Short mmCIF file of C-alpha atoms in Angstrom, two decimals:
data_model
loop_
_atom_site.label_atom_id
_atom_site.label_comp_id
_atom_site.label_asym_id
_atom_site.label_seq_id
_atom_site.Cartn_x
_atom_site.Cartn_y
_atom_site.Cartn_z
CA UNK A 1 -10.55 2.27 -4.55
CA UNK A 2 -11.64 2.97 -0.71
CA UNK A 3 -8.42 4.62 1.15
CA UNK A 4 -8.85 2.13 4.41
CA UNK A 5 -7.30 2.97 7.74
CA UNK A 6 -6.63 0.59 10.84
CA UNK A 7 -6.21 2.16 14.47
CA UNK A 8 -3.87 0.48 16.14
CA UNK A 9 -1.14 -0.17 13.54
CA UNK A 10 0.37 -2.44 16.28
CA UNK A 11 0.39 -3.49 19.73
CA UNK A 12 1.86 -5.59 22.39
CA UNK A 13 -0.98 -7.03 25.06
CA UNK A 14 -0.99 -8.91 28.42
CA UNK A 15 -2.84 -12.33 27.94
CA UNK A 16 -5.86 -11.89 30.09
CA UNK A 17 -6.90 -8.36 28.25
CA UNK A 18 -8.80 -7.42 24.98
CA UNK A 19 -8.05 -5.12 22.57
CA UNK A 20 -10.25 -3.35 20.32
CA UNK A 21 -9.76 -2.61 16.34
CA UNK A 22 -10.92 0.06 14.25
CA UNK A 23 -11.19 -0.08 11.02
CA UNK A 24 -12.48 2.87 9.13
CA UNK A 25 -13.61 3.76 5.50
CA UNK A 26 -13.40 7.13 3.48
CA UNK A 27 -16.23 5.91 1.55
CA UNK A 28 -19.69 4.22 2.63
CA UNK A 29 -19.09 0.14 1.93
CA UNK A 30 -21.87 -2.81 2.09
CA UNK A 31 -19.91 -5.63 2.18
CA UNK A 32 -16.58 -4.62 5.83
CA UNK A 33 -14.75 -8.28 6.85
CA UNK A 34 -12.26 -9.22 9.09
CA UNK A 35 -9.47 -11.48 8.70
CA UNK A 36 -6.50 -13.04 10.76
CA UNK A 37 -3.08 -14.05 9.63
CA UNK A 38 -1.15 -15.79 12.17
CA UNK A 39 2.49 -15.93 11.62
CA UNK A 40 4.09 -17.21 8.43
CA UNK A 41 0.21 -18.22 7.80
CA UNK A 42 -2.42 -16.94 5.53
CA UNK A 43 -5.08 -15.57 5.85
CA UNK A 44 -8.09 -16.53 7.67
CA UNK A 45 -11.65 -14.98 7.30
CA UNK A 46 -13.21 -14.71 10.88
CA UNK A 47 -16.49 -12.90 10.13
CA UNK A 48 -18.87 -10.41 8.10
CA UNK A 49 -19.29 -7.04 9.51
CA UNK A 50 -23.28 -6.20 9.01
CA UNK A 51 -24.27 -3.10 9.25
CA UNK A 52 -27.06 -2.81 11.67
CA UNK A 53 -27.40 -6.72 12.42
CA UNK A 54 -25.41 -9.33 14.19
CA UNK A 55 -21.66 -10.32 12.56
CA UNK A 56 -22.17 -13.77 10.68
CA UNK A 57 -18.63 -15.51 12.16
CA UNK A 58 -16.94 -18.26 10.25
CA UNK A 59 -16.39 -22.08 11.50
CA UNK A 60 -13.52 -21.90 14.25
CA UNK A 61 -14.79 -18.04 15.52
CA UNK A 62 -17.21 -17.38 18.60
CA UNK A 63 -18.67 -13.78 19.24
CA UNK A 64 -17.70 -14.25 22.59
CA UNK A 65 -13.62 -14.14 21.47
CA UNK A 66 -14.84 -11.52 18.86
CA UNK A 67 -17.15 -9.34 19.10
CA UNK A 68 -17.70 -6.99 15.99
CA UNK A 69 -19.52 -3.89 16.28
CA UNK A 70 -20.90 -1.89 12.85
CA UNK A 71 -22.49 0.81 13.30
CA UNK A 72 -23.06 2.39 9.96
CA UNK A 73 -21.19 2.18 6.52
CA UNK A 74 -17.88 3.26 7.09
CA UNK A 75 -16.52 1.83 10.10
CA UNK A 76 -16.62 -1.28 11.76
CA UNK A 77 -14.58 -2.87 15.10
CA UNK A 78 -13.23 -6.06 16.05
CA UNK A 79 -12.22 -7.24 19.94
CA UNK A 80 -9.67 -9.80 20.94
CA UNK A 81 -10.78 -11.12 23.87
CA UNK A 82 -9.19 -12.48 26.93
CA UNK A 83 -5.97 -12.85 24.96
CA UNK A 84 -3.78 -15.78 24.51
CA UNK A 85 -0.04 -15.78 23.01
CA UNK A 86 -1.96 -18.29 20.66
CA UNK A 87 -3.82 -14.84 18.94
CA UNK A 88 -0.42 -13.09 17.97
CA UNK A 89 -1.61 -12.27 14.80
CA UNK A 90 -1.98 -9.59 12.13
CA UNK A 91 -5.74 -8.53 12.13
CA UNK A 92 -7.02 -7.19 8.75
CA UNK A 93 -10.25 -5.02 7.54
CA UNK A 94 -10.87 -5.58 3.59
CA UNK A 95 -14.17 -3.65 1.97
CA UNK A 96 -15.68 -4.24 -1.23
CA UNK A 97 -14.99 -1.43 -4.00
CA UNK A 98 -18.30 0.65 -4.66
CA UNK A 99 -16.56 0.49 -7.92
CA UNK A 100 -15.92 -2.69 -8.55
CA UNK A 101 -18.21 -5.14 -6.29
CA UNK A 102 -16.51 -8.24 -6.65
CA UNK A 103 -13.77 -7.09 -5.51
CA UNK A 104 -11.89 -6.69 -2.38
CA UNK A 105 -9.58 -3.82 -0.49
CA UNK A 106 -7.75 -4.41 2.33
CA UNK A 107 -6.90 -2.15 4.99
CA UNK A 108 -3.25 -1.86 6.78
CA UNK A 109 -3.52 -4.39 9.08
CA UNK A 110 -2.68 -4.13 12.69
CA UNK A 111 0.06 -6.35 14.08
CA UNK A 112 -0.91 -7.58 17.31
CA UNK A 113 1.72 -9.63 19.65
CA UNK A 114 0.44 -10.95 23.15
CA UNK A 115 2.80 -11.69 25.73
CA UNK B 26 -15.16 -25.77 1.37
CA UNK B 27 -12.78 -24.81 -1.81
CA UNK B 28 -8.88 -25.60 -1.43
CA UNK B 29 -7.29 -23.19 -2.79
CA UNK B 30 -3.14 -24.14 -3.51
CA UNK B 31 -0.75 -22.23 -4.45
CA UNK B 32 2.74 -23.36 -6.37
CA UNK B 33 5.75 -23.17 -5.72
CA UNK B 34 5.74 -22.18 -2.31
CA UNK B 35 9.05 -20.40 -2.00
CA UNK B 36 10.82 -19.16 -5.13
CA UNK B 37 14.51 -17.13 -5.04
CA UNK B 38 15.01 -15.10 -8.73
CA UNK B 39 18.08 -13.17 -9.75
CA UNK B 40 17.25 -9.74 -10.10
CA UNK B 41 15.91 -9.35 -14.09
CA UNK B 42 14.34 -13.38 -14.24
CA UNK B 43 11.31 -14.27 -15.01
CA UNK B 44 8.46 -16.29 -13.41
CA UNK B 45 5.01 -18.27 -13.35
CA UNK B 46 3.05 -18.54 -9.96
CA UNK B 47 0.47 -20.61 -10.20
CA UNK B 48 -3.19 -21.41 -8.23
CA UNK B 49 -5.44 -24.07 -8.08
CA UNK B 50 -8.88 -24.17 -6.45
CA UNK B 51 -10.99 -27.18 -5.77
CA UNK B 52 -14.50 -25.78 -7.31
CA UNK B 53 -15.92 -23.32 -9.30
CA UNK B 54 -15.64 -19.66 -8.17
CA UNK B 55 -16.68 -16.31 -9.30
CA UNK B 56 -14.43 -14.09 -8.17
CA UNK B 57 -10.54 -14.88 -7.89
CA UNK B 58 -8.23 -12.01 -7.20
CA UNK B 59 -4.39 -11.95 -7.05
CA UNK B 60 -2.59 -9.69 -4.04
CA UNK B 61 1.22 -8.90 -3.20
CA UNK B 62 2.11 -9.11 0.42
CA UNK B 63 5.15 -6.49 0.91
CA UNK B 64 7.57 -6.59 3.87
CA UNK B 65 5.38 -4.76 5.58
CA UNK B 66 2.55 -6.71 5.91
CA UNK B 67 0.45 -4.46 3.64
CA UNK B 68 -2.24 -6.51 0.57
CA UNK B 69 -1.80 -4.96 -2.35
CA UNK B 70 -4.84 -5.67 -5.38
CA UNK B 71 -2.46 -7.22 -8.65
CA UNK B 72 -5.56 -8.21 -10.73
CA UNK B 73 -9.33 -9.52 -10.13
CA UNK B 74 -9.40 -11.47 -12.50
CA UNK B 75 -12.29 -14.61 -12.64
CA UNK B 76 -11.46 -15.29 -16.02
CA UNK B 77 -9.33 -14.71 -19.03
CA UNK B 78 -6.32 -12.56 -19.05
CA UNK B 79 -4.57 -8.84 -18.32
CA UNK B 80 -1.61 -7.33 -18.09
CA UNK B 81 -0.24 -4.28 -15.71
CA UNK B 82 3.27 -3.48 -16.46
CA UNK B 83 5.65 -6.18 -15.96
CA UNK B 84 2.69 -8.27 -14.70
CA UNK B 85 -0.18 -9.98 -15.91
CA UNK B 86 -2.47 -12.72 -14.98
CA UNK B 87 -4.46 -15.35 -16.60
CA UNK B 88 -7.68 -17.56 -15.13
CA UNK B 89 -9.04 -20.42 -16.74
CA UNK B 90 -11.63 -20.98 -14.86
CA UNK B 91 -12.92 -23.97 -16.48
CA UNK B 92 -10.04 -26.13 -15.80
CA UNK B 93 -9.39 -24.02 -12.23
CA UNK B 94 -6.74 -22.86 -12.17
CA UNK B 95 -4.69 -18.73 -12.60
CA UNK B 96 -1.53 -18.07 -13.28
CA UNK B 97 0.57 -14.95 -12.29
CA UNK B 98 3.58 -13.67 -14.08
CA UNK B 99 6.54 -11.48 -13.10
CA UNK B 100 8.51 -11.09 -15.57
CA UNK B 101 12.08 -8.98 -15.35
CA UNK B 102 12.20 -9.05 -11.60
CA UNK B 103 12.83 -6.24 -9.42
CA UNK B 104 14.13 -6.45 -5.24
CA UNK B 105 10.48 -4.70 -5.08
CA UNK B 106 8.95 -7.46 -6.21
CA UNK B 107 9.76 -9.47 -3.47
CA UNK B 108 6.97 -10.45 -0.51
CA UNK B 109 4.17 -13.53 -0.41
CA UNK B 110 2.18 -13.59 -3.65
CA UNK B 111 -1.87 -14.71 -2.58
CA UNK B 112 -4.27 -15.87 -4.94
CA UNK B 113 -8.22 -15.68 -3.10
CA UNK B 114 -10.84 -17.13 -4.61
CA UNK B 115 -14.74 -16.80 -3.49
CA UNK B 116 -17.52 -19.44 -4.75
CA UNK B 117 -20.77 -18.64 -6.90
CA UNK B 118 -22.71 -16.94 -4.78
CA UNK B 119 -20.83 -15.60 -2.01
CA UNK B 120 -18.49 -12.06 -1.55
CA UNK B 121 -16.52 -13.78 0.89
CA UNK B 122 -12.56 -14.79 -0.21
CA UNK B 123 -10.41 -17.86 0.36
CA UNK B 124 -7.02 -17.95 0.17
CA UNK B 125 -4.10 -19.67 -1.18
CA UNK B 126 -1.36 -21.32 0.19
CA UNK B 127 0.97 -17.97 -0.46
CA UNK B 128 4.22 -17.78 -2.79
CA UNK B 129 6.74 -16.39 -1.08
CA UNK B 130 9.35 -14.47 -3.79
CA UNK B 131 12.56 -13.55 -2.15
CA UNK B 132 14.82 -11.42 -5.87
CA UNK B 133 18.08 -10.92 -5.50
CA UNK B 134 20.31 -8.20 -6.36
#
């Protein structure tokens, strides 16, 4: 399976600021996804990061709030913009496995606290 | 969209006990995975099991796709099994996984 890293692992931010989270994979992958896990909750898909085109957002998530970049097949970023305390969550990226395309693997997550 | 319900929501076991976790989904799916989220938040892949039965050590899983459920069995539980167990499904023609509500497991020494 692919090895996935995320930066930062955690951060504490002030409301109104923005944070960019990086996701790096050690091999080329077709699909990359971004999820949010609010405290005590399950995971919710934010968007699919498409290489060479705009991300595809799920209902309830918009590009202005969560801009995503995917410049190549091994890297993506998610920005959480104009943050409020409600954005405090774990943000995780996931990728499909080159060996088993329908199986997804997750990065270690970024734990964000907004004051 | 597909609804994914897991039961029980919470489970407390003594070390060495066995347990069965259930995942029900509301529509046909092509992909199903079980994950363990450890206390540090890391999601660990347990099984990719859209149908049939698989075993890996003390863990095994069975998915009956026609009846829209999957089961995860944990035998001889250990304290390191503590955490939250999620099933996630993806409908036909999509790679977008929908996560279940989770089962929070605590294993006592």
